[in-house]
Amino acid sequence: MKPYIIVLALLGTFFASAQDHSHTGAQPFHYPDIEGYKTLKTDLHMHTVFSDGSVWPNIRVQEALRENLDAISLTEHLEYQPHLADIPHPDRNRSYTIAMQEAKNHDLLIVHGSEITRSSPIGHNNAVFIKDANKLMAEDGLTPFKEAKKQGAFVFWNHPAWYAQNPDGNPTLSDFQKERITNGELHGIEVINAFDYAEESLALALEQNLTIMGTSDIHGLIDWDYTEKGNHRPITLVFAKEKNLERMQEALFSGRTVAVYNDLLVGKEEFLNPLIKASIEVITATYLENTSIVKLELKNNSSSDLLFENIMDFTFYDSSPIFTIKGLETKTVHVKTLKKLDVLNLKLKALGAYNAPKQHPVITWAIPLK
Ligand code: ZN
């Protein structure tokens, strides 16, 4: 064989084996990095048969690989164990151990976690980045939080607006939780849980400086609950200095997140705005011949459909001022700049994104024109 044929053959083998080992499904997630940080796609709330879920932990790992996630956590209820008679497991770390074995040849981070499951006012809370789930079990409500802190865990309040615990669908911050926040035992809050989004939880996150979280809380199959309905699961984008557990943990403690569910993006302005800005790539920006009309071709490099309102003084030639750029797709609009400019300051309000209740980010892109 000629040398280049050998090289090609080797390359072929390499790609074939790389492909064999890929689990990416029909709907892999994509979100761009922002300046200074890697954007990690994470789901830190899910269940398996080791609590009240319906699947073995390896399925959770495979689902995550199909969706191109960077990190997951299997957060089994410590106190709620409906399958215990069929699957006895005195070691409450089993779910994590099995997930670790399944993920070992993949670039997926497995975060060790557990769900502290109590009735109101303690409610449900996930402790992630724990070291030993067994030590979190206790008769009283306080011990799990103290132990989680001892283990260096990041703890967040799950579905605070859940109607089973709050019949009006609004979160109530109890004295117990206030104390946990003051003691550094509660650090985050779910604003998106499964199909639910609570603006009131976002208000609490901002008021208490809690990390904004979005999770699937999946019990059945991601495919049945989300993918086959044309949806993605809710996730938390974590902005970490590098892709590893330590940096991810540090980012969560620092509140560097955006919660995402399909076209809904919720986060603090300092992270949400750069994410949206980075998501739009300008493919074309040229004047139509003999006109002062700019042809703008905009590509959305995120998996979320992005809904925008034009808030420039310049109007569009051929589009509604409110328009969508579908996830991973390109849209062309024409802007009437009235005279020829060197730079267009494209200014859009992101209507599907919230940095506070009822408040949308406004993003500006400085686009050189030809
Ligand atoms: Zn749960």
Coordinates of C-alpha atoms and ligand atoms in Angstrom, one line a residue:
M1 CA 0.0 0.0 0.0
K2 CA 1.1 3.5 -0.7
P3 CA 1.8 5.5 2.4
Y4 CA -1.1 7.9 1.9
I5 CA -3.5 4.9 1.6
I6 CA -2.2 3.5 4.9
V7 CA -2.8 6.9 6.4
L8 CA -6.3 7.0 5.0
A9 CA -7.0 3.5 6.2
L10 CA -5.8 4.4 9.7
L11 CA -7.9 7.6 9.6
G12 CA -10.9 5.5 8.5
T13 CA -10.4 3.1 11.4
F14 CA -10.0 6.0 13.8
F15 CA -13.2 7.7 12.6
A16 CA -15.1 4.5 12.6
S17 CA -14.2 3.7 16.1
A18 CA -14.8 7.3 17.2
Q19 CA -18.2 7.0 15.6
D20 CA -18.9 3.6 17.2
H21 CA -18.3 5.2 20.6
S22 CA -20.5 8.2 20.0
H23 CA -24.0 8.1 21.5
T24 CA -25.2 11.5 20.1
G25 CA -28.8 11.3 19.2
A26 CA -31.1 13.3 17.0
Q27 CA -31.1 16.3 19.3
P28 CA -27.7 17.1 20.7
F29 CA -27.5 20.3 22.7
H30 CA -25.2 23.2 21.5
Y31 CA -24.5 26.4 23.3
P32 CA -21.5 28.6 22.6
D33 CA -18.8 29.4 25.2
I34 CA -18.7 32.9 26.5
E35 CA -15.7 35.1 27.1
G36 CA -13.5 33.6 29.8
Y37 CA -15.7 30.5 30.4
K38 CA -16.6 27.2 28.9
T39 CA -20.4 26.7 28.8
L40 CA -21.2 23.3 30.4
K41 CA -24.6 21.8 29.7
T42 CA -25.7 20.1 32.8
D43 CA -28.8 18.4 34.4
L44 CA -28.3 18.0 38.1
H45 CA -31.6 16.6 39.1
M46 CA -32.8 13.1 38.0
H47 CA -33.9 9.8 39.4
T48 CA -33.4 6.1 38.8
V49 CA -34.8 2.9 40.3
F50 CA -32.5 3.6 43.3
S51 CA -35.2 6.0 44.4
D52 CA -38.5 6.6 42.6
G53 CA -37.3 6.6 39.0
S54 CA -38.1 3.8 36.5
V55 CA -34.7 3.2 34.8
W56 CA -31.3 1.8 35.7
P57 CA -28.5 4.4 36.2
N58 CA -26.7 3.5 32.9
I59 CA -29.7 4.7 31.0
R60 CA -29.3 8.2 32.5
V61 CA -25.7 8.3 31.3
Q62 CA -26.7 7.1 27.8
E63 CA -29.5 9.7 27.6
A64 CA -27.0 12.4 28.6
L65 CA -24.5 11.3 25.9
R66 CA -27.2 11.3 23.3
E67 CA -28.0 14.9 24.2
N68 CA -24.4 16.0 24.3
L69 CA -24.5 17.0 28.0
D70 CA -21.3 17.8 29.9
A71 CA -22.4 16.8 33.4
I72 CA -25.2 15.1 35.2
S73 CA -26.1 14.1 38.7
L74 CA -28.3 11.2 39.9
T75 CA -30.0 12.7 42.9
E76 CA -31.9 9.9 44.5
H77 CA -34.3 10.7 47.3
L78 CA -32.6 9.7 50.5
E79 CA -35.9 9.3 52.4
Y80 CA -38.2 8.1 49.6
Q81 CA -37.4 4.6 48.4
P82 CA -40.4 2.9 46.8
H83 CA -38.3 0.1 45.2
L84 CA -36.4 -0.8 48.3
A85 CA -38.1 -4.2 48.7
D86 CA -37.1 -5.2 45.2
I87 CA -33.7 -3.4 45.1
P88 CA -32.3 -3.2 48.6
H89 CA -29.2 -1.1 48.7
P90 CA -27.9 -0.2 52.1
D91 CA -25.2 1.8 50.4
R92 CA -26.9 4.9 49.1
N93 CA -24.0 5.7 46.8
R94 CA -24.8 2.7 44.4
S95 CA -26.5 4.8 41.8
Y96 CA -23.5 7.1 41.5
T97 CA -21.1 4.2 41.4
I98 CA -23.0 2.5 38.5
A99 CA -23.2 5.8 36.6
M100 CA -19.4 6.3 37.1
Q101 CA -18.8 2.8 35.6
E102 CA -21.0 3.6 32.6
A103 CA -19.4 7.0 32.0
K104 CA -15.8 6.0 32.4
N105 CA -14.9 6.0 28.7
H106 CA -16.8 9.2 27.9
D107 CA -16.3 12.9 28.4
L108 CA -19.3 13.2 30.7
L109 CA -18.9 14.4 34.3
I110 CA -20.8 12.5 36.9
V111 CA -21.5 14.7 39.9
H112 CA -22.2 12.8 43.1
G113 CA -25.5 13.9 44.5
S114 CA -28.6 13.1 46.6
E115 CA -32.0 14.6 47.2
I116 CA -32.9 15.5 50.8
T117 CA -36.6 14.9 50.8
R118 CA -38.8 16.4 53.5
S119 CA -42.2 17.9 53.8
S120 CA -42.6 21.7 54.0
P121 CA -41.0 23.9 55.2
I122 CA -37.8 22.0 54.6
G123 CA -39.0 20.8 51.2
H124 CA -36.9 19.0 48.7
N125 CA -33.2 20.0 48.2
N126 CA -30.5 18.6 46.1
A127 CA -27.0 18.3 47.6
V128 CA -24.5 17.8 44.7
F129 CA -20.7 17.4 44.9
I130 CA -21.2 15.3 48.1
K131 CA -18.7 12.6 49.1
D132 CA -20.9 10.0 50.9
A133 CA -24.7 9.9 50.6
N134 CA -25.0 7.5 53.6
K135 CA -23.9 10.2 56.0
L136 CA -26.7 12.5 54.8
M137 CA -29.3 10.3 56.3
A138 CA -30.8 11.4 59.6
E139 CA -34.0 11.5 61.6
D140 CA -34.0 15.3 61.9
G141 CA -34.1 17.8 59.2
L142 CA -31.1 19.8 60.1
T143 CA -28.4 17.1 60.0
P144 CA -28.4 16.5 56.2
F145 CA -27.7 20.2 55.6
K146 CA -24.9 20.3 58.2
E147 CA -23.4 17.1 56.8
A148 CA -23.7 18.3 53.2
K149 CA -21.8 21.5 54.1
K150 CA -19.2 19.4 55.8
Q151 CA -18.7 17.5 52.6
G152 CA -18.4 20.7 50.6
A153 CA -21.6 20.2 48.8
F154 CA -23.5 22.7 46.6
V155 CA -27.1 22.6 47.8
F156 CA -30.2 23.9 45.9
W157 CA -33.9 24.1 46.7
N158 CA -36.0 22.0 44.3
H159 CA -39.2 23.1 42.7
P160 CA -39.9 25.7 45.4
A161 CA -43.2 26.6 43.7
W162 CA -44.5 23.0 43.5
Y163 CA -48.3 23.0 44.1
A164 CA -48.2 19.9 46.3
Q165 CA -46.3 22.0 48.8
N166 CA -47.6 25.4 47.9
P167 CA -51.2 25.2 46.7
D168 CA -51.0 28.7 45.1
G169 CA -48.0 27.7 43.0
N170 CA -45.8 30.3 44.7
P171 CA -42.6 29.7 46.7
T172 CA -42.5 30.7 50.3
L173 CA -39.2 31.3 51.9
S174 CA -39.4 29.9 55.4
D175 CA -37.3 30.8 58.4
F176 CA -35.7 27.3 58.1
Q177 CA -34.5 28.2 54.6
K178 CA -33.4 31.7 55.5
E179 CA -31.3 30.2 58.2
R180 CA -29.8 27.7 55.8
I181 CA -28.9 30.5 53.4
T182 CA -27.3 32.6 56.3
N183 CA -25.4 29.5 57.4
G184 CA -24.0 28.8 53.9
E185 CA -26.0 25.6 53.7
L186 CA -28.3 26.5 50.8
H187 CA -26.8 28.0 47.6
G188 CA -29.2 27.7 44.7
I189 CA -32.8 27.5 43.7
E190 CA -34.6 25.8 40.8
V191 CA -36.4 28.4 38.7
I192 CA -37.2 25.7 36.1
N193 CA -38.2 22.2 37.2
A194 CA -39.4 19.8 34.5
F195 CA -42.2 21.7 32.7
D196 CA -42.6 24.4 35.4
Y197 CA -41.1 27.9 35.4
A198 CA -41.8 30.2 38.4
E199 CA -41.0 34.0 38.0
E200 CA -41.4 34.1 41.8
S201 CA -38.5 31.7 42.2
L202 CA -36.4 33.9 40.0
A203 CA -37.3 36.9 42.2
L204 CA -36.1 34.9 45.2
A205 CA -32.9 33.9 43.5
L206 CA -32.1 37.5 42.8
E207 CA -33.2 38.8 46.2
Q208 CA -31.2 36.1 48.1
N209 CA -28.3 35.9 45.7
L210 CA -29.0 32.2 45.0
T211 CA -27.6 30.3 42.0
I212 CA -30.3 30.0 39.2
M213 CA -31.0 26.4 38.3
G214 CA -33.0 24.5 35.7
T215 CA -33.4 20.7 35.8
S216 CA -35.4 17.9 34.3
D217 CA -36.2 16.0 37.5
I218 CA -36.7 13.1 35.1
H219 CA -38.2 9.9 36.5
G220 CA -39.2 8.1 33.3
L221 CA -37.5 8.4 29.9
I222 CA -36.1 11.7 28.5
D223 CA -37.2 10.5 25.1
W224 CA -40.9 10.1 26.1
D225 CA -41.1 13.2 28.2
Y226 CA -39.2 15.6 26.0
T227 CA -37.5 14.5 22.8
E228 CA -40.4 12.8 21.0
K229 CA -42.5 15.9 21.7
G230 CA -39.9 18.0 19.9
N231 CA -38.6 19.4 23.2
H232 CA -35.3 19.4 25.0
R233 CA -35.1 18.7 28.7
P234 CA -34.5 21.7 31.0
I235 CA -30.8 22.2 31.8
T236 CA -28.5 24.5 33.6
L237 CA -25.7 26.1 31.6
V238 CA -22.7 26.4 34.0
F239 CA -19.9 28.9 33.0
A240 CA -16.8 27.2 34.2
K241 CA -13.1 28.1 33.7
E242 CA -12.5 24.6 32.5
K243 CA -14.5 21.4 32.0
N244 CA -13.9 19.5 35.2
L245 CA -15.7 18.9 38.5
E246 CA -13.7 21.3 40.5
R247 CA -14.2 24.3 38.2
M248 CA -17.9 23.4 37.7
Q249 CA -18.4 23.3 41.5
E250 CA -16.7 26.7 41.8
A251 CA -18.9 28.2 39.0
L252 CA -22.0 27.0 40.8
F253 CA -21.0 28.5 44.1
S254 CA -20.2 31.7 42.2
G255 CA -23.7 31.8 40.6
R256 CA -22.4 31.6 37.0
T257 CA -25.4 29.9 35.4
V258 CA -28.3 30.3 33.0
A259 CA -31.4 28.0 33.2
V260 CA -32.8 26.9 29.9
Y261 CA -35.9 25.2 28.8
N262 CA -36.3 25.2 25.0
D263 CA -36.7 28.9 24.0
L264 CA -36.9 30.1 27.7
L265 CA -33.5 31.3 29.1
V266 CA -33.3 32.6 32.6
G267 CA -30.2 34.0 34.3
K268 CA -28.4 36.9 35.9
E269 CA -27.7 39.7 33.4
E270 CA -23.9 39.2 33.6
F271 CA -24.1 35.7 32.2
L272 CA -27.4 35.7 30.2
N273 CA -26.4 38.7 28.1
P274 CA -23.0 37.4 26.9
L275 CA -24.6 34.0 26.2
I276 CA -27.2 35.5 23.9
K277 CA -24.6 37.8 22.3
A278 CA -22.3 34.8 21.7
S279 CA -25.2 32.8 20.3
I280 CA -25.7 35.1 17.3
E281 CA -23.1 35.0 14.6
V282 CA -23.2 37.5 11.7
I283 CA -22.7 35.6 8.4
T284 CA -23.5 38.5 6.0
A285 CA -23.7 42.2 6.5
T286 CA -23.7 44.1 3.2
Y287 CA -25.6 46.9 1.5
L288 CA -27.9 45.9 -1.3
E289 CA -26.5 47.6 -4.5
N290 CA -27.5 51.2 -4.9
T291 CA -29.5 51.3 -1.6
S292 CA -29.1 52.1 2.0
I293 CA -30.6 48.8 2.9
V294 CA -28.4 46.3 4.7
K295 CA -28.8 42.6 4.2
L296 CA -28.1 40.8 7.5
E297 CA -27.7 37.1 7.7
L298 CA -27.8 36.0 11.4
K299 CA -26.9 32.5 12.5
N300 CA -28.1 31.1 15.9
N301 CA -25.4 28.9 17.3
S302 CA -27.5 27.7 20.2
S303 CA -30.1 25.0 20.5
S304 CA -32.7 27.5 21.7
D305 CA -35.1 29.3 19.3
L306 CA -34.3 32.9 20.0
L307 CA -37.2 35.4 20.0
F308 CA -36.1 39.0 19.4
E309 CA -37.7 42.5 19.1
N310 CA -36.0 45.1 17.0
I311 CA -35.5 48.2 19.2
M312 CA -33.2 50.2 16.9
D313 CA -34.4 53.5 15.4
F314 CA -33.8 51.8 12.0
T315 CA -36.7 49.6 10.9
F316 CA -36.7 46.4 8.9
Y317 CA -37.5 46.2 5.2
D318 CA -39.1 42.8 5.1
S319 CA -39.6 41.4 8.6
S320 CA -41.9 41.9 11.6
P321 CA -40.0 43.8 14.3
I322 CA -40.6 40.7 16.4
F323 CA -38.9 37.6 14.9
T324 CA -37.4 34.2 15.8
I325 CA -34.1 32.8 14.8
K326 CA -34.6 29.1 15.2
G327 CA -32.0 27.0 17.1
L328 CA -28.9 26.3 14.9
E329 CA -30.6 28.0 12.0
T330 CA -30.0 31.2 10.0
K331 CA -32.3 34.1 9.3
T332 CA -32.0 37.0 6.9
V333 CA -33.4 40.4 7.7
H334 CA -33.0 43.7 5.9
V335 CA -32.3 46.9 7.8
K336 CA -33.1 50.4 6.4
T337 CA -30.2 52.6 7.7
L338 CA -31.3 55.6 5.6
K339 CA -27.7 56.5 4.8
K340 CA -24.6 54.3 4.3
L341 CA -22.9 53.5 7.7
D342 CA -19.6 51.9 8.4
V343 CA -20.9 50.1 11.5
L344 CA -24.4 49.0 12.4
N345 CA -25.3 48.8 16.1
L346 CA -27.8 46.0 15.9
K347 CA -29.9 46.3 19.1
L348 CA -32.4 43.6 19.9
K349 CA -34.5 42.8 23.0
A350 CA -34.4 39.0 23.7
L351 CA -38.1 38.3 24.4
G352 CA -37.7 34.7 25.4
A353 CA -35.0 35.5 28.0
Y354 CA -35.4 36.9 31.5
N355 CA -32.8 38.5 33.7
A356 CA -35.5 39.4 36.3
P357 CA -39.2 38.9 36.4
K358 CA -40.8 40.6 33.4
Q359 CA -37.4 41.9 32.3
H360 CA -35.7 41.0 29.0
P361 CA -32.0 41.6 28.2
V362 CA -31.2 44.1 25.5
I363 CA -28.2 43.0 23.4
T364 CA -26.1 45.1 21.0
W365 CA -23.9 43.8 18.3
A366 CA -21.5 46.2 16.5
I367 CA -21.4 45.0 13.0
P368 CA -19.0 46.3 10.4
L369 CA -20.8 46.9 7.1
K370 CA -19.6 46.5 3.5
Ligands
ZN1 ZN -36.4 15.0 42.5

